[in-house]
Short mmCIF file of C-alpha atoms and ligand atoms in Angstrom, two decimals:
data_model
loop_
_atom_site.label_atom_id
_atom_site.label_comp_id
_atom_site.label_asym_id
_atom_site.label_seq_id
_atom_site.Cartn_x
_atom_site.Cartn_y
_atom_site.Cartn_z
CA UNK A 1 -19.10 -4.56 -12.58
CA UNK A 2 -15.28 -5.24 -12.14
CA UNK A 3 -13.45 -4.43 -9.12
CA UNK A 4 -9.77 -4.50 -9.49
CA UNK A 5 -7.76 -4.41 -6.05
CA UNK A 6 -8.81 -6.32 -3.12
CA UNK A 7 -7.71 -4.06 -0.27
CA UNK A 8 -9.61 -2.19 2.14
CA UNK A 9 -11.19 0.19 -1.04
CA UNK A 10 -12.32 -2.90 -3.52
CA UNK A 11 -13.41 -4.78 -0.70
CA UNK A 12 -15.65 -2.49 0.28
CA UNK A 13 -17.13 -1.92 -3.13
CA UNK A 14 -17.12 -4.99 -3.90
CA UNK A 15 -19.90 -5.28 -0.27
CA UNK A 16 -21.73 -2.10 -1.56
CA UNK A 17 -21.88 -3.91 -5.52
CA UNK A 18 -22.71 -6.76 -4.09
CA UNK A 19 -25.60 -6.02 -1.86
CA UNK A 20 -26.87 -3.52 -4.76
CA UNK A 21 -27.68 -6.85 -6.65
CA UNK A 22 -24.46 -5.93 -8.97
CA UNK A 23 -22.53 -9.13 -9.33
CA UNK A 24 -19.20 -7.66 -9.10
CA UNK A 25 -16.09 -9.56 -10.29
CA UNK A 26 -13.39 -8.56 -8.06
CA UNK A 27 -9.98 -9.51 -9.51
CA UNK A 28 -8.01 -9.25 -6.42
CA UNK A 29 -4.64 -9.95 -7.42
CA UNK A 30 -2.18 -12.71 -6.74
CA UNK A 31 -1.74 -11.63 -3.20
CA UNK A 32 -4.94 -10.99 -2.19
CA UNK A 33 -5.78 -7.89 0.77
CA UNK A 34 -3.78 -5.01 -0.16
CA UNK A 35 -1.29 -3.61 2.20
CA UNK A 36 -2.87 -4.61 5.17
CA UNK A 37 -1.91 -8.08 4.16
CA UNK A 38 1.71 -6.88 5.25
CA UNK A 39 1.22 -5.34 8.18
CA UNK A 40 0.70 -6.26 12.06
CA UNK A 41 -1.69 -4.78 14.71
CA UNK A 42 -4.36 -2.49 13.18
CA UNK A 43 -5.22 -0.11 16.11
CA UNK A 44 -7.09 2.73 14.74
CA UNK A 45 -9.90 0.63 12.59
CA UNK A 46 -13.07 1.56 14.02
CA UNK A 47 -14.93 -1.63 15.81
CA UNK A 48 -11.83 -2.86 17.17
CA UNK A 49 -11.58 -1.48 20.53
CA UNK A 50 -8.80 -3.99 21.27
CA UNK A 51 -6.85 -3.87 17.71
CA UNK A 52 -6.77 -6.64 15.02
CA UNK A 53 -4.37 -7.97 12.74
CA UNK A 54 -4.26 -6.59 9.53
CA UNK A 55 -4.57 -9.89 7.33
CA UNK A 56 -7.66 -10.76 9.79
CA UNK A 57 -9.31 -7.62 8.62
CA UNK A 58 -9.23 -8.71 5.19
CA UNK A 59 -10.09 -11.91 5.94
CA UNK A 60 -13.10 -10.53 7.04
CA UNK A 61 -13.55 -7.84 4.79
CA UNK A 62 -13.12 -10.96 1.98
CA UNK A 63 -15.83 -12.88 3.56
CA UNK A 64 -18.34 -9.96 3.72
CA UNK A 65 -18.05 -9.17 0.10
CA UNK A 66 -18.40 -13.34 -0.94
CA UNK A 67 -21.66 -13.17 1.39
CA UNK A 68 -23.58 -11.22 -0.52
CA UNK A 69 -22.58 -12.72 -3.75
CA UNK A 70 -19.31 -10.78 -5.05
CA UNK A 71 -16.77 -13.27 -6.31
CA UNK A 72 -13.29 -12.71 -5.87
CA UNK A 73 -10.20 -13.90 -8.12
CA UNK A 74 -7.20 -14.10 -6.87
CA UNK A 75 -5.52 -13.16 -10.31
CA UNK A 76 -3.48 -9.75 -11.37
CA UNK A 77 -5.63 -7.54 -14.01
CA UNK A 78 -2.25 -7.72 -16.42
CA UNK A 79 -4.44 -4.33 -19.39
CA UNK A 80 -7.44 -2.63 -19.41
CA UNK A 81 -8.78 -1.33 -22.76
CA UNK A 82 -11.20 1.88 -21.57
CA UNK A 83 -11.72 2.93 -25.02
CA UNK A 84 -14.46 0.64 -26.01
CA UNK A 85 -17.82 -0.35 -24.78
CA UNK A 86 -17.77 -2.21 -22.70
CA UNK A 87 -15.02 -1.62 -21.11
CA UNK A 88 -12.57 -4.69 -20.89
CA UNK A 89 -9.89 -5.95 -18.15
CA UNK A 90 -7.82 -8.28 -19.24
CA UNK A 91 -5.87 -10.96 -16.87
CA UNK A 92 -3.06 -13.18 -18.26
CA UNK A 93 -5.58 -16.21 -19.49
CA UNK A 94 -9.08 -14.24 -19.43
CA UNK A 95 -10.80 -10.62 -21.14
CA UNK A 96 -13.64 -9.44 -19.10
CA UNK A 97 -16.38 -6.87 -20.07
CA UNK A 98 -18.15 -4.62 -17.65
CA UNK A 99 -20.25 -1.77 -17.91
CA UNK A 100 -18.13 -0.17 -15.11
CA UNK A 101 -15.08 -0.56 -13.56
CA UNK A 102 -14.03 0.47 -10.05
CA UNK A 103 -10.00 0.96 -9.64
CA UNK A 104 -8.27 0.30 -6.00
CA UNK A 105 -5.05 -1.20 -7.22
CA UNK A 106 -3.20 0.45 -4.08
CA UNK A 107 0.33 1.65 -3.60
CA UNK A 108 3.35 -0.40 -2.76
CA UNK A 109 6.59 0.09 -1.35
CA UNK A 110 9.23 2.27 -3.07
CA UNK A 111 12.83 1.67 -2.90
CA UNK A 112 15.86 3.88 -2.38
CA UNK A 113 17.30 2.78 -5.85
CA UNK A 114 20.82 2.45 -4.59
CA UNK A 115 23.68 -0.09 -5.57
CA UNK A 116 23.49 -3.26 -3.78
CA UNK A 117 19.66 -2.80 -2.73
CA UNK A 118 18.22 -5.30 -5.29
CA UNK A 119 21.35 -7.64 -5.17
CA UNK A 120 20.79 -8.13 -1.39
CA UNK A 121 16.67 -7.75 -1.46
CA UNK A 122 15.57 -10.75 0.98
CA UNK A 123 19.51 -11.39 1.77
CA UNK A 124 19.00 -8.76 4.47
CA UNK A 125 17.53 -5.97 2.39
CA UNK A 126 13.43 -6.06 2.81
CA UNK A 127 9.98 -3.54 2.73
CA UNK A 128 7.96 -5.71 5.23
CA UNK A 129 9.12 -6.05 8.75
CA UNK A 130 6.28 -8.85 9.29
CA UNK A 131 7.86 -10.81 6.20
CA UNK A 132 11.10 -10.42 7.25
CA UNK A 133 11.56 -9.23 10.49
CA UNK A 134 12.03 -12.78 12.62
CA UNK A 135 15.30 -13.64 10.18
CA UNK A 136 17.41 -11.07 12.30
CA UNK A 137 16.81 -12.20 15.98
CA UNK A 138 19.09 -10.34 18.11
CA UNK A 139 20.74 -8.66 14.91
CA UNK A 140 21.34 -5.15 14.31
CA UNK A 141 18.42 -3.61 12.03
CA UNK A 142 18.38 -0.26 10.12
CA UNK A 143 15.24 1.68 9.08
CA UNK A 144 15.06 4.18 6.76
CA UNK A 145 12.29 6.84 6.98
CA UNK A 146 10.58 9.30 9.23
CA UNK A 147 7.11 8.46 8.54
CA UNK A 148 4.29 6.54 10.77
CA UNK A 149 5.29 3.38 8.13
CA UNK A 150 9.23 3.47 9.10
CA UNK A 151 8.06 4.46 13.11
CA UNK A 152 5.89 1.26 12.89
CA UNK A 153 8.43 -0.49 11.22
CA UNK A 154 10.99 0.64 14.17
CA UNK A 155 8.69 -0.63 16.92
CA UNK A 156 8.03 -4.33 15.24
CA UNK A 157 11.18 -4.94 14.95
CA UNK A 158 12.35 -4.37 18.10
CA UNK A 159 10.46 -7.72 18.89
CA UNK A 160 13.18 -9.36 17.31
CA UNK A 161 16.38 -7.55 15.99
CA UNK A 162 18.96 -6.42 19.77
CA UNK A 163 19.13 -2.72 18.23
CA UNK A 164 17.04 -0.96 15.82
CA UNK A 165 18.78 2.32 14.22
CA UNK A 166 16.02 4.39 12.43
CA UNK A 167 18.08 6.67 9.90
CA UNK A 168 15.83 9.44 8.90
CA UNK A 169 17.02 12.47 6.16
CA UNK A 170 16.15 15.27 7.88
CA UNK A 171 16.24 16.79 11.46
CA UNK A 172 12.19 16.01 12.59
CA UNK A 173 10.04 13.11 11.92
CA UNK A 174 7.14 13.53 9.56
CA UNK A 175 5.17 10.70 11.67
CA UNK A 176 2.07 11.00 13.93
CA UNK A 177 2.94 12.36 17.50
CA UNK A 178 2.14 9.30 18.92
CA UNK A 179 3.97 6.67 17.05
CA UNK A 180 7.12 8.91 16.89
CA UNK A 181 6.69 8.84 21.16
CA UNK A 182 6.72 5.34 21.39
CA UNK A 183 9.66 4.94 19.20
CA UNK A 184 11.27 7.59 20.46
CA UNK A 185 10.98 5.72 24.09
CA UNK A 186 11.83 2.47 23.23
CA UNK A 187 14.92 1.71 24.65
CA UNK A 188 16.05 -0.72 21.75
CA UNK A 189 15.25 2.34 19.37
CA UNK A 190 18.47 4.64 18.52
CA UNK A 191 17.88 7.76 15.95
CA UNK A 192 20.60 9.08 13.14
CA UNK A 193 19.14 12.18 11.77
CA UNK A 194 20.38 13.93 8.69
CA UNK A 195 21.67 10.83 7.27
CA UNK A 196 21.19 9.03 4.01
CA UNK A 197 21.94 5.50 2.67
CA UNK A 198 24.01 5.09 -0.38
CA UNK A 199 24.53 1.73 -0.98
CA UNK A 200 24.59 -1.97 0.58
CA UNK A 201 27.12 -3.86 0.91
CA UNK A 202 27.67 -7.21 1.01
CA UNK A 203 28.18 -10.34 -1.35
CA UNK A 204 25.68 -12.71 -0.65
CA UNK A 205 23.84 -11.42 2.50
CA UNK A 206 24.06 -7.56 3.92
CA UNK A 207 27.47 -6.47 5.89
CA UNK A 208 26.83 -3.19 6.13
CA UNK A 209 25.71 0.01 4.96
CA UNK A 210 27.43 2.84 3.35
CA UNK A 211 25.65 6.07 4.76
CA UNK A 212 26.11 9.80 4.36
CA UNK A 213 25.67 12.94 6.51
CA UNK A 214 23.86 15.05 4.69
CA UNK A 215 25.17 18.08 7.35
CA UNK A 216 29.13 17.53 6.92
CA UNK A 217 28.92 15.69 3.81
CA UNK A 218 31.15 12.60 5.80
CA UNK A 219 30.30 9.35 4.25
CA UNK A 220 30.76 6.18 6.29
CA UNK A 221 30.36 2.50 6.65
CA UNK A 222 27.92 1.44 9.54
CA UNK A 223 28.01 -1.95 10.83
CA UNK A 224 24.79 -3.56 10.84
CA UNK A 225 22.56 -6.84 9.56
CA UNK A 226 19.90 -5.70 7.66
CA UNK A 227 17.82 -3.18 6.18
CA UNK A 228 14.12 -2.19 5.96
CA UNK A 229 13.49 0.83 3.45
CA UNK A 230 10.39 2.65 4.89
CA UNK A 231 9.70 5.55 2.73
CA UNK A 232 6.19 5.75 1.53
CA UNK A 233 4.52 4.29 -1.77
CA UNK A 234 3.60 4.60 -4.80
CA UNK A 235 0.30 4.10 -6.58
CA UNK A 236 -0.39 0.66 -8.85
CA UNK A 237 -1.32 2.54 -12.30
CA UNK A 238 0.80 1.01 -14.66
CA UNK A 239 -1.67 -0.98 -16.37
CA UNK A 240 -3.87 2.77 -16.67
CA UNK A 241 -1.13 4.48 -18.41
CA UNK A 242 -2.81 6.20 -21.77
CA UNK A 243 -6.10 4.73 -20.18
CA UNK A 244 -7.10 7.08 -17.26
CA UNK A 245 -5.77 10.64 -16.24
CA UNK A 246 -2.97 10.85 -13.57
CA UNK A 247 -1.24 13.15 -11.71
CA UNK A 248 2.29 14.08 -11.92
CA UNK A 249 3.22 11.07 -9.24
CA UNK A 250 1.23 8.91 -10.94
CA UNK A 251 -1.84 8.82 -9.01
CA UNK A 252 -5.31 8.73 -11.09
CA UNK A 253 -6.90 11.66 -10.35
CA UNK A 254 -10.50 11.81 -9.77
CA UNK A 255 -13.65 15.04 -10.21
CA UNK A 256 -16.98 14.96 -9.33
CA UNK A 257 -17.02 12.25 -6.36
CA UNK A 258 -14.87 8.89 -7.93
CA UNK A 259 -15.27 9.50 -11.44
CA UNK A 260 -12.17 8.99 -13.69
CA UNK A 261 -11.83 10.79 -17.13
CA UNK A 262 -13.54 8.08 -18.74
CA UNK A 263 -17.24 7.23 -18.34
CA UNK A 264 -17.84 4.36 -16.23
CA UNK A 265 -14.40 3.82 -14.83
CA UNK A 266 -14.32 5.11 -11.00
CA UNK A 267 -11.63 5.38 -8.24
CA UNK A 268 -11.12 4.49 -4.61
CA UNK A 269 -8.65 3.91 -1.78
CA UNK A 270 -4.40 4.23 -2.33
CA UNK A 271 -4.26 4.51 -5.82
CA UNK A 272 -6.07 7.81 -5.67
CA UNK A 273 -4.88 9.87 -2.52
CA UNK A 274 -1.98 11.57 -1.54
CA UNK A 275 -3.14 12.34 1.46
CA UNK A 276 -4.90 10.11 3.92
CA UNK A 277 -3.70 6.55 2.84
CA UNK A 278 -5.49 4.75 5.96
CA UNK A 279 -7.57 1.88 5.59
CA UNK A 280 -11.10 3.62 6.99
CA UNK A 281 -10.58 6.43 4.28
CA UNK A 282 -9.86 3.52 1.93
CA UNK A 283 -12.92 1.99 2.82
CA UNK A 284 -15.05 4.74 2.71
CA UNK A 285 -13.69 5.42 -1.05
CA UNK A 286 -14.67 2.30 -2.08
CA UNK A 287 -18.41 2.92 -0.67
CA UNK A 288 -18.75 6.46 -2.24
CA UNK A 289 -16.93 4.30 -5.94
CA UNK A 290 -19.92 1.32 -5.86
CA UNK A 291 -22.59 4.09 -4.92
CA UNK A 292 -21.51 6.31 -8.15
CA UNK A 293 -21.25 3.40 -10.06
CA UNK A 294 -24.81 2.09 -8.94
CA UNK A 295 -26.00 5.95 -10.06
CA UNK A 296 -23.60 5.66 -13.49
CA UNK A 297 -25.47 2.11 -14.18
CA UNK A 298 -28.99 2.86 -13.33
CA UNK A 299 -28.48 6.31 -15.55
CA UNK A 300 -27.20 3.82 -18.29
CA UNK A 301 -30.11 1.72 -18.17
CA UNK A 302 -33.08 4.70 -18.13
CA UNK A 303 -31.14 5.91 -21.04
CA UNK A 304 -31.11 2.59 -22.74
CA UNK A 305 -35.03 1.58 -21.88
CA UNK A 306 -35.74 5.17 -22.59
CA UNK A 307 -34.26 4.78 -26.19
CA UNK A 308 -36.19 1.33 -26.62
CA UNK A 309 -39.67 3.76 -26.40
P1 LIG B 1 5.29 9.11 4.42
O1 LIG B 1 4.44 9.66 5.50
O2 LIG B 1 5.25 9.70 3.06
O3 LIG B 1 6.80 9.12 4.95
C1 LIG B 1 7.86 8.75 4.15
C2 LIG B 1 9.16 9.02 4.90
O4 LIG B 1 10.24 8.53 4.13
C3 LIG B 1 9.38 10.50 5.12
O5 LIG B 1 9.92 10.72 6.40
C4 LIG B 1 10.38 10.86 4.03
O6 LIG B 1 11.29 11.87 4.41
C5 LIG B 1 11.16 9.58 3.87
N1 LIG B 1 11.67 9.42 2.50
C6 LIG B 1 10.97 9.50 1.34
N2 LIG B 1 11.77 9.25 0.29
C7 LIG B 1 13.00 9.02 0.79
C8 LIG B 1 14.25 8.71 0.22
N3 LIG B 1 14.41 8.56 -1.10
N4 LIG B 1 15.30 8.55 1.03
C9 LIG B 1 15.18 8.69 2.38
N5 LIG B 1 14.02 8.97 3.00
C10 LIG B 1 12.93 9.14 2.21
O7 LIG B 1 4.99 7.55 4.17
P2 LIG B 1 4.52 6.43 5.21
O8 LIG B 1 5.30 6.45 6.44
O9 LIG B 1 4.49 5.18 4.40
O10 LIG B 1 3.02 6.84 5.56
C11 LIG B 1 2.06 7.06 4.52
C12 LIG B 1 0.67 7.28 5.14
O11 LIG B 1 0.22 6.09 5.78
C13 LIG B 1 0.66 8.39 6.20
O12 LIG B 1 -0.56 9.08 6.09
C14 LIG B 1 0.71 7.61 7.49
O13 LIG B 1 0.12 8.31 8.56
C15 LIG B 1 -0.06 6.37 7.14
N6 LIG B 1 0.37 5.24 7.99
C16 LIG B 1 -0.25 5.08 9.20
C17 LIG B 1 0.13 4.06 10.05
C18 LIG B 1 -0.54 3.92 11.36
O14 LIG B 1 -1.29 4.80 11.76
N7 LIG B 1 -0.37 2.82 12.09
C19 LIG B 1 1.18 3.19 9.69
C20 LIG B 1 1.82 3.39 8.45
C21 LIG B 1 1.41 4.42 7.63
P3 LIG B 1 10.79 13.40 4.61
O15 LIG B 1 10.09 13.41 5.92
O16 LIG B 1 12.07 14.15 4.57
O17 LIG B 1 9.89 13.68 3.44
#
């Protein structure tokens, strides 16, 4: 068995593989841990009365699956050939075969996509408030977004930056009740609603922001030191392009439990839901993908030994 991800989802299959006496190869990536990896406190994992911080979860996550015997790579799965059996994952010096494959490449970031945002990306223009946030002590920070990731955002940064502006594109937030309270309360947290971001400016490090009012149509130049785009993700499947069946954003789609469109290959975590995107659901997808797979291989091998009669 190959995992491919190493977040909360191929972590977790990788423990459920590994304890099922599967072996699993988990090719974790360069940057091992997934999202979590990138985040701060983790408050709502169960078993953590008292919170924990996200890259100590996959520490331990890491450390469970190596336990019980999976190993873990920390190298990028660069193609995958599903057509042919069995199936291979290739990285950029190796080509593994497995008789299944368990996908939980995540999401990342997105971007706004507007001039000056990759000029001035980590000159003041950034995804990851714990990267990035301490560079702006007592600076003036924008977020963009209205979900729980731009509210979170908000709140971390107020640990450093003297004013956090969240700049949202619509009238209401789209984030849980709670986070948008605490935001909302913070004193060092200011709100423009209806507003957009058009482009950064700046040579060499961010000056300023060129915003629009999406009510009145005024554009604008706001004052401030640096941005953190907040906006959502999207799912890791370029390497499954022609190779498993996605959805319209890009997201593998999944029937029958975790099964892909192709036999042996199954799903978990990010890459896979629109929906929940939390690290328990994430978990639990990787325990329902290692549990089909066990079922898939154990199928595979009464078929095989029955063949051999
Ligand atoms: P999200 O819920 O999809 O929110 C994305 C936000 O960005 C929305 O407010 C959206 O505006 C805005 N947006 C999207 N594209 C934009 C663009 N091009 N320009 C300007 N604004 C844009 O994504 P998320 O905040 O990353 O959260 C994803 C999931 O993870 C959610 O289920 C969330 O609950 C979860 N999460 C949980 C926690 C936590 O519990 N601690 C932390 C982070 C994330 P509209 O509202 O107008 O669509």
């Amino acid at each position: 068995m190959i995992v491919i991800g190493s977040g909360p989802a191929g972590l977790t299959a990788a423990v459920y593989a590994a304890r099922a006496n599967l072996a699993p190869l988990v090719l974790a990536g360069g940057l091992y841990g997934g999202q979590l990896m990138l985040t701060t406190d983790v408050e709502n994992y169960p078993g953590f009365p008292e919170g924990i911080m996200g890259p100590d979860l996959m520490v331990r996550f890491r450390e469970q699956a190596e336990r019980f015997g999976a190993r873990v790579e920390n190298v990028d799965a660069t193609s995958v050939d599903f057509t042919t059996s069995p199936l291979v994952v290739r990285t950029d010096d190796a080509e593994h075969r497995a008789k299944t494959v368990i996908v939980a490449t995540g999401a990342s970031a997105r971007w706004l996509d507007i001039p000056g945002e990759t000029r001035l990306r980590g000159r003041g223009v950034s995804t990851c408030a714990t990267c990035d946030g301490a560079f702006f002590r007592d600076k003036h920070i924008v977020v963009v977004g209205g979900g729980d990731s731009a509210m979170e955002e908000a709140l971390f940064l107020t640990r450093f930056g003297r004013r956090v502006t969240v700049m949202h594109r619509r009238g209401s937030l789209r984030s849980s009740k709670i986070m948008a309270d605490r935001a909302q309360a913070h004193e060092k947290i200011d709100f423009m609603w209806h507003t957009v971001v058009e482009e950064v400016l700046g040579d060499t490090h961010m000056k300023g922001l060129r915003v629009r009012n999406v009510m009145d149509d005024s554009t604008f130049v706001f004052d401030a030191d640096a941005l953190f785009v907040a906006i959502g993700h999207t799912p890791n499947t370029g390497i499954f392009k022609g190779q498993l069946d996605l959805d319209e954003a890009a997201y593998i789609t999944s029937s029958d439990g975790t099964a892909t469109n192709v036999d042996g290959v199954f799903v978990a975590g990010d890459v896979n839901d629109v929906r929940y995107k939390q690290a328990v659901t994430a978990a639990a997808g990787g325990c329902r993908a290692a549990m089909d797979a066990e079922k898939y291989l154990e199928a595979l091998e009464f078929a095989v030994a029955g063949s051999r009669q």
